Amino acid sequence: DGGITQSPKYLFRKEGQNVTLSCEQNLNHDAMYWYRQDPGQGLRLIYYSQIVNDFQKGDIAEGYSVSREKKESFPLTVTSAQKNPTAFYLCASSTGRSSGANVLTFGAGSRLTVL
Amino acid sequence: AQSVTQLDSQVPVFEEAPVELRCNYSSSVSVYLFWYVQYPNQGLQLLLKYLSGSTLVESINGFEAEFNKSQTSFHLRKPSVHISDTAEYFCAVSRYGGSQGNLIFGKGTKLSVKP
């Protein structure tokens, strides 16, 4: 079945450590996204990528970094510069062919807790 | 810039009762509108979308939403809810011709269906 796989599902980190969240899709989608979800805050866009080797900052990119070396993969690194990294992180993808009208397919999420 | 307001953060209802989850948006240009649903500890799934045409859109599980341009609303309704409808519902808006990252989510409404 086609879909998006995020790993790990749960991750604990000590302050000052960088961590990388994996996102892999087999939907042949061009565009991929990372969102952060906090209780009562909805979803906020961290980074997105419309094509391999290109990505753009979203609304809350500070303290995060991404790469898009392959169409299928869009890993997110939460760096030590992120002041409050404890959150639920969601990866999504879309065909990218219809600007604005794209439907997003989401992964199951990764819950990061900073100890 | 667009924005989305979901007027109720929590909506408790009894099983088989009707429900309405309210969503208002602001935008100076034409938009596309979406409702996504999130079950506990999962990613989001598309529930329904308005792109053009009929202002009343329906999902396969009995939900419907009506695009009202004059009131800038896209409320979600179901005439009779089930326990399995318990989830968090997100309204989202994107701009015609907007970039891939231009999807704005509301803060979500938690629907709790009680027996």
mmCIF file of C-alpha atoms in Angstrom:
data_model
loop_
_atom_site.group_PDB
_atom_site.id
_atom_site.type_symbol
_atom_site.label_atom_id
_atom_site.label_comp_id
_atom_site.label_asym_id
_atom_site.label_seq_id
_atom_site.Cartn_x
_atom_site.Cartn_y
_atom_site.Cartn_z
ATOM 1 C CA ASP A 1 0.000 0.000 0.000
ATOM 2 C CA GLY A 2 1.209 3.505 -0.807
ATOM 3 C CA GLY A 3 1.701 5.883 2.031
ATOM 4 C CA ILE A 4 4.009 7.868 4.271
ATOM 5 C CA THR A 5 6.176 6.255 6.930
ATOM 6 C CA GLN A 6 7.467 8.307 9.803
ATOM 7 C CA SER A 7 10.005 7.013 12.307
ATOM 8 C CA PRO A 8 10.490 6.795 15.144
ATOM 9 C CA LYS A 9 6.964 7.022 16.519
ATOM 10 C CA TYR A 10 8.263 8.141 19.935
ATOM 11 C CA LEU A 11 11.585 9.799 20.639
ATOM 12 C CA PHE A 12 13.148 11.139 23.808
ATOM 13 C CA ARG A 13 15.967 13.629 23.692
ATOM 14 C CA LYS A 14 18.173 15.297 26.219
ATOM 15 C CA GLU A 15 18.567 19.035 26.038
ATOM 16 C CA GLY A 16 21.392 20.074 23.717
ATOM 17 C CA GLN A 17 21.097 17.066 21.436
ATOM 18 C CA ASN A 18 20.164 17.130 17.770
ATOM 19 C CA VAL A 19 17.666 14.524 16.589
ATOM 20 C CA THR A 20 16.541 13.530 13.111
ATOM 21 C CA LEU A 21 13.009 12.425 12.264
ATOM 22 C CA SER A 22 12.598 10.242 9.221
ATOM 23 C CA CYS A 23 9.874 10.628 6.583
ATOM 24 C CA GLU A 24 9.612 8.304 3.592
ATOM 25 C CA GLN A 25 6.842 8.203 0.966
ATOM 26 C CA ASN A 26 6.129 5.758 -1.852
ATOM 27 C CA LEU A 27 3.322 7.761 -3.440
ATOM 28 C CA ASN A 28 5.554 9.305 -6.116
ATOM 29 C CA HIS A 29 4.578 12.728 -4.785
ATOM 30 C CA ASP A 30 6.693 15.729 -5.723
ATOM 31 C CA ALA A 31 5.939 17.929 -2.704
ATOM 32 C CA MET A 32 6.677 17.114 0.926
ATOM 33 C CA TYR A 33 6.025 19.033 4.152
ATOM 34 C CA TRP A 34 6.845 19.059 7.848
ATOM 35 C CA TYR A 35 4.325 20.367 10.373
ATOM 36 C CA ARG A 36 4.536 20.794 14.108
ATOM 37 C CA GLN A 37 1.413 20.187 16.214
ATOM 38 C CA ASP A 38 1.003 21.473 19.765
ATOM 39 C CA PRO A 39 -2.200 21.047 21.832
ATOM 40 C CA GLY A 40 -4.725 23.735 20.958
ATOM 41 C CA GLN A 41 -2.408 25.293 18.370
ATOM 42 C CA GLY A 42 -3.345 23.450 15.211
ATOM 43 C CA LEU A 43 -0.630 22.683 12.678
ATOM 44 C CA ARG A 44 2.224 25.028 11.875
ATOM 45 C CA LEU A 45 4.427 24.602 8.818
ATOM 46 C CA ILE A 46 8.139 24.118 9.477
ATOM 47 C CA TYR A 47 9.567 23.412 5.995
ATOM 48 C CA TYR A 48 8.311 22.266 2.639
ATOM 49 C CA SER A 49 9.874 21.009 -0.560
ATOM 50 C CA GLN A 50 8.353 21.090 -4.031
ATOM 51 C CA ILE A 51 11.159 19.256 -5.783
ATOM 52 C CA VAL A 52 14.318 17.314 -5.055
ATOM 53 C CA ASN A 53 17.263 19.420 -3.856
ATOM 54 C CA ASP A 54 15.029 22.402 -3.103
ATOM 55 C CA PHE A 55 13.093 23.414 0.021
ATOM 56 C CA GLN A 56 11.570 26.524 1.584
ATOM 57 C CA LYS A 57 11.120 27.725 5.136
ATOM 58 C CA GLY A 58 7.657 27.705 6.593
ATOM 59 C CA ASP A 59 6.313 29.786 9.453
ATOM 60 C CA ILE A 60 8.447 28.291 12.236
ATOM 61 C CA ALA A 61 11.706 27.121 10.629
ATOM 62 C CA GLU A 62 14.056 28.429 13.311
ATOM 63 C CA GLY A 63 15.898 25.610 15.064
ATOM 64 C CA TYR A 64 15.071 23.063 12.367
ATOM 65 C CA SER A 65 16.823 21.848 9.217
ATOM 66 C CA VAL A 66 15.818 19.569 6.340
ATOM 67 C CA SER A 67 17.255 17.935 3.237
ATOM 68 C CA ARG A 68 15.657 16.569 0.086
ATOM 69 C CA GLU A 69 18.252 14.447 -1.669
ATOM 70 C CA LYS A 70 15.723 11.887 -2.905
ATOM 71 C CA LYS A 71 12.138 12.274 -4.025
ATOM 72 C CA GLU A 72 10.984 9.693 -1.490
ATOM 73 C CA SER A 73 12.710 11.120 1.572
ATOM 74 C CA PHE A 74 12.442 14.373 3.547
ATOM 75 C CA PRO A 75 14.166 14.048 6.950
ATOM 76 C CA LEU A 76 13.775 16.745 9.601
ATOM 77 C CA THR A 77 16.537 17.568 12.087
ATOM 78 C CA VAL A 78 15.536 19.235 15.330
ATOM 79 C CA THR A 79 18.630 21.080 16.467
ATOM 80 C CA SER A 80 19.683 22.210 19.901
ATOM 81 C CA ALA A 81 18.794 25.747 18.807
ATOM 82 C CA GLN A 82 15.076 24.882 18.937
ATOM 83 C CA LYS A 83 13.988 26.320 22.274
ATOM 84 C CA ASN A 84 10.896 24.212 22.854
ATOM 85 C CA PRO A 85 11.087 21.070 20.722
ATOM 86 C CA THR A 86 8.632 18.873 22.631
ATOM 87 C CA ALA A 87 5.759 18.378 20.162
ATOM 88 C CA PHE A 88 4.053 16.046 17.718
ATOM 89 C CA TYR A 89 5.665 16.237 14.271
ATOM 90 C CA LEU A 90 3.734 15.392 11.125
ATOM 91 C CA CYS A 91 5.144 14.773 7.675
ATOM 92 C CA ALA A 92 2.904 15.112 4.623
ATOM 93 C CA SER A 93 3.142 14.918 0.862
ATOM 94 C CA SER A 94 1.124 15.964 -2.176
ATOM 95 C CA THR A 95 1.323 15.666 -5.947
ATOM 96 C CA GLY A 96 2.273 19.308 -6.174
ATOM 97 C CA ARG A 97 0.565 19.680 -9.542
ATOM 98 C CA SER A 98 -2.309 21.965 -8.542
ATOM 99 C CA SER A 99 -1.111 24.898 -6.513
ATOM 100 C CA GLY A 100 -3.437 25.623 -3.651
ATOM 101 C CA ALA A 101 -5.767 22.722 -4.425
ATOM 102 C CA ASN A 102 -3.405 20.002 -3.331
ATOM 103 C CA VAL A 103 -4.687 17.394 -0.940
ATOM 104 C CA LEU A 104 -2.132 16.400 1.663
ATOM 105 C CA THR A 105 -1.442 12.808 2.658
ATOM 106 C CA PHE A 106 -0.082 12.601 6.208
ATOM 107 C CA GLY A 107 2.116 10.162 8.032
ATOM 108 C CA ALA A 108 1.198 8.846 11.487
ATOM 109 C CA GLY A 109 3.491 11.321 13.231
ATOM 110 C CA SER A 110 6.491 11.316 15.554
ATOM 111 C CA ARG A 111 6.195 12.438 19.153
ATOM 112 C CA LEU A 112 9.361 14.102 20.443
ATOM 113 C CA THR A 113 9.855 14.675 24.159
ATOM 114 C CA VAL A 114 12.781 16.600 25.555
ATOM 115 C CA LEU A 115 13.848 15.416 28.986
ATOM 116 C CA ALA B 1 -2.989 36.855 4.173
ATOM 117 C CA GLN B 2 -5.482 34.140 4.953
ATOM 118 C CA SER B 3 -6.542 33.015 8.382
ATOM 119 C CA VAL B 4 -8.868 30.350 9.726
ATOM 120 C CA THR B 5 -10.935 30.474 12.899
ATOM 121 C CA GLN B 6 -12.551 27.416 14.397
ATOM 122 C CA LEU B 7 -14.975 28.849 16.872
ATOM 123 C CA ASP B 8 -15.192 25.899 19.249
ATOM 124 C CA SER B 9 -12.188 24.102 20.678
ATOM 125 C CA GLN B 10 -14.326 21.276 22.079
ATOM 126 C CA VAL B 11 -17.778 19.998 21.167
ATOM 127 C CA PRO B 12 -19.362 17.268 23.325
ATOM 128 C CA VAL B 13 -22.482 15.577 21.918
ATOM 129 C CA PHE B 14 -24.494 12.444 22.542
ATOM 130 C CA GLU B 15 -24.553 9.597 20.072
ATOM 131 C CA GLU B 16 -27.137 9.994 17.280
ATOM 132 C CA ALA B 17 -27.421 13.752 17.895
ATOM 133 C CA PRO B 18 -26.676 16.260 15.109
ATOM 134 C CA VAL B 19 -23.465 18.252 15.211
ATOM 135 C CA GLU B 20 -22.055 21.369 13.587
ATOM 136 C CA LEU B 21 -18.379 22.318 13.753
ATOM 137 C CA ARG B 22 -17.887 25.917 12.792
ATOM 138 C CA CYS B 23 -15.153 27.332 10.580
ATOM 139 C CA ASN B 24 -14.718 30.895 9.369
ATOM 140 C CA TYR B 25 -11.915 32.164 7.185
ATOM 141 C CA SER B 26 -10.611 35.495 6.057
ATOM 142 C CA SER B 27 -9.042 36.118 2.686
ATOM 143 C CA SER B 28 -8.985 38.885 0.147
ATOM 144 C CA VAL B 29 -8.791 36.390 -2.730
ATOM 145 C CA SER B 30 -10.605 33.235 -3.780
ATOM 146 C CA VAL B 31 -9.759 30.165 -1.768
ATOM 147 C CA TYR B 32 -9.945 26.414 -1.591
ATOM 148 C CA LEU B 33 -11.341 24.923 1.632
ATOM 149 C CA PHE B 34 -10.705 21.625 3.375
ATOM 150 C CA TRP B 35 -11.715 19.638 6.437
ATOM 151 C CA TYR B 36 -9.260 17.110 7.824
ATOM 152 C CA VAL B 37 -9.869 14.632 10.665
ATOM 153 C CA GLN B 38 -7.326 13.324 13.159
ATOM 154 C CA TYR B 39 -7.970 10.250 15.291
ATOM 155 C CA PRO B 40 -5.931 9.917 18.525
ATOM 156 C CA ASN B 41 -2.186 9.545 17.977
ATOM 157 C CA GLN B 42 -2.543 9.470 14.224
ATOM 158 C CA GLY B 43 -1.899 11.761 11.290
ATOM 159 C CA LEU B 44 -4.603 13.783 9.561
ATOM 160 C CA GLN B 45 -6.894 12.423 6.862
ATOM 161 C CA LEU B 46 -8.843 14.440 4.323
ATOM 162 C CA LEU B 47 -12.554 14.456 5.141
ATOM 163 C CA LEU B 48 -13.834 16.694 2.359
ATOM 164 C CA LYS B 49 -12.856 19.638 0.207
ATOM 165 C CA TYR B 50 -14.353 22.540 -1.706
ATOM 166 C CA LEU B 51 -12.488 23.543 -4.837
ATOM 167 C CA SER B 52 -15.244 24.871 -7.118
ATOM 168 C CA GLY B 53 -18.769 24.114 -8.287
ATOM 169 C CA SER B 54 -21.508 23.083 -5.875
ATOM 170 C CA THR B 55 -21.156 24.825 -2.556
ATOM 171 C CA LEU B 56 -22.347 21.727 -0.661
ATOM 172 C CA VAL B 57 -19.759 18.970 -0.432
ATOM 173 C CA GLU B 58 -20.162 15.573 1.184
ATOM 174 C CA SER B 59 -17.906 12.901 2.588
ATOM 175 C CA ILE B 60 -18.397 9.152 2.382
ATOM 176 C CA ASN B 61 -19.156 8.843 6.115
ATOM 177 C CA GLY B 62 -22.098 11.234 6.291
ATOM 178 C CA PHE B 63 -20.401 14.559 6.955
ATOM 179 C CA GLU B 64 -21.149 17.563 4.778
ATOM 180 C CA ALA B 65 -19.920 21.135 4.590
ATOM 181 C CA GLU B 66 -21.298 24.173 2.842
ATOM 182 C CA PHE B 67 -19.186 26.946 1.407
ATOM 183 C CA ASN B 68 -20.809 30.293 2.145
ATOM 184 C CA LYS B 69 -18.873 33.039 0.410
ATOM 185 C CA SER B 70 -20.866 35.929 1.833
ATOM 186 C CA GLN B 71 -20.342 34.742 5.401
ATOM 187 C CA THR B 72 -16.834 33.396 4.683
ATOM 188 C CA SER B 73 -17.742 30.143 6.368
ATOM 189 C CA PHE B 74 -17.292 26.433 5.749
ATOM 190 C CA HIS B 75 -19.126 24.747 8.613
ATOM 191 C CA LEU B 76 -19.040 20.963 8.961
ATOM 192 C CA ARG B 77 -22.244 19.122 9.812
ATOM 193 C CA LYS B 78 -23.490 15.616 10.429
ATOM 194 C CA PRO B 79 -27.153 14.824 11.151
ATOM 195 C CA SER B 80 -26.430 11.867 13.439
ATOM 196 C CA VAL B 81 -23.023 11.168 14.977
ATOM 197 C CA HIS B 82 -21.502 7.865 16.070
ATOM 198 C CA ILE B 83 -19.031 7.050 18.814
ATOM 199 C CA SER B 84 -16.467 6.420 16.072
ATOM 200 C CA ASP B 85 -16.686 10.077 14.997
ATOM 201 C CA THR B 86 -14.809 11.067 18.149
ATOM 202 C CA ALA B 87 -11.720 12.843 16.827
ATOM 203 C CA GLU B 88 -10.206 16.255 16.252
ATOM 204 C CA TYR B 89 -11.333 18.124 13.158
ATOM 205 C CA PHE B 90 -9.267 20.757 11.368
ATOM 206 C CA CYS B 91 -10.488 23.323 8.876
ATOM 207 C CA ALA B 92 -7.894 24.549 6.358
ATOM 208 C CA VAL B 93 -7.745 27.139 3.584
ATOM 209 C CA SER B 94 -5.406 27.784 0.693
ATOM 210 C CA ARG B 95 -5.293 30.471 -1.920
ATOM 211 C CA TYR B 96 -6.075 29.995 -5.612
ATOM 212 C CA GLY B 97 -2.728 29.622 -7.337
ATOM 213 C CA GLY B 98 -0.947 29.732 -4.018
ATOM 214 C CA SER B 99 2.390 28.132 -3.340
ATOM 215 C CA GLN B 100 2.661 24.635 -1.970
ATOM 216 C CA GLY B 101 3.226 25.896 1.532
ATOM 217 C CA ASN B 102 0.245 28.207 1.602
ATOM 218 C CA LEU B 103 -2.226 25.924 3.392
ATOM 219 C CA ILE B 104 -3.402 27.480 6.659
ATOM 220 C CA PHE B 105 -4.942 25.285 9.357
ATOM 221 C CA GLY B 106 -7.336 26.277 12.111
ATOM 222 C CA LYS B 107 -6.559 25.301 15.690
ATOM 223 C CA GLY B 108 -8.889 22.326 15.613
ATOM 224 C CA THR B 109 -12.162 21.261 17.238
ATOM 225 C CA LYS B 110 -12.267 18.158 19.405
ATOM 226 C CA LEU B 111 -15.523 16.274 18.880
ATOM 227 C CA SER B 112 -16.395 13.975 21.742
ATOM 228 C CA VAL B 113 -19.352 11.655 21.159
ATOM 229 C CA LYS B 114 -20.839 10.160 24.312
ATOM 230 C CA PRO B 115 -23.114 7.098 24.506
#
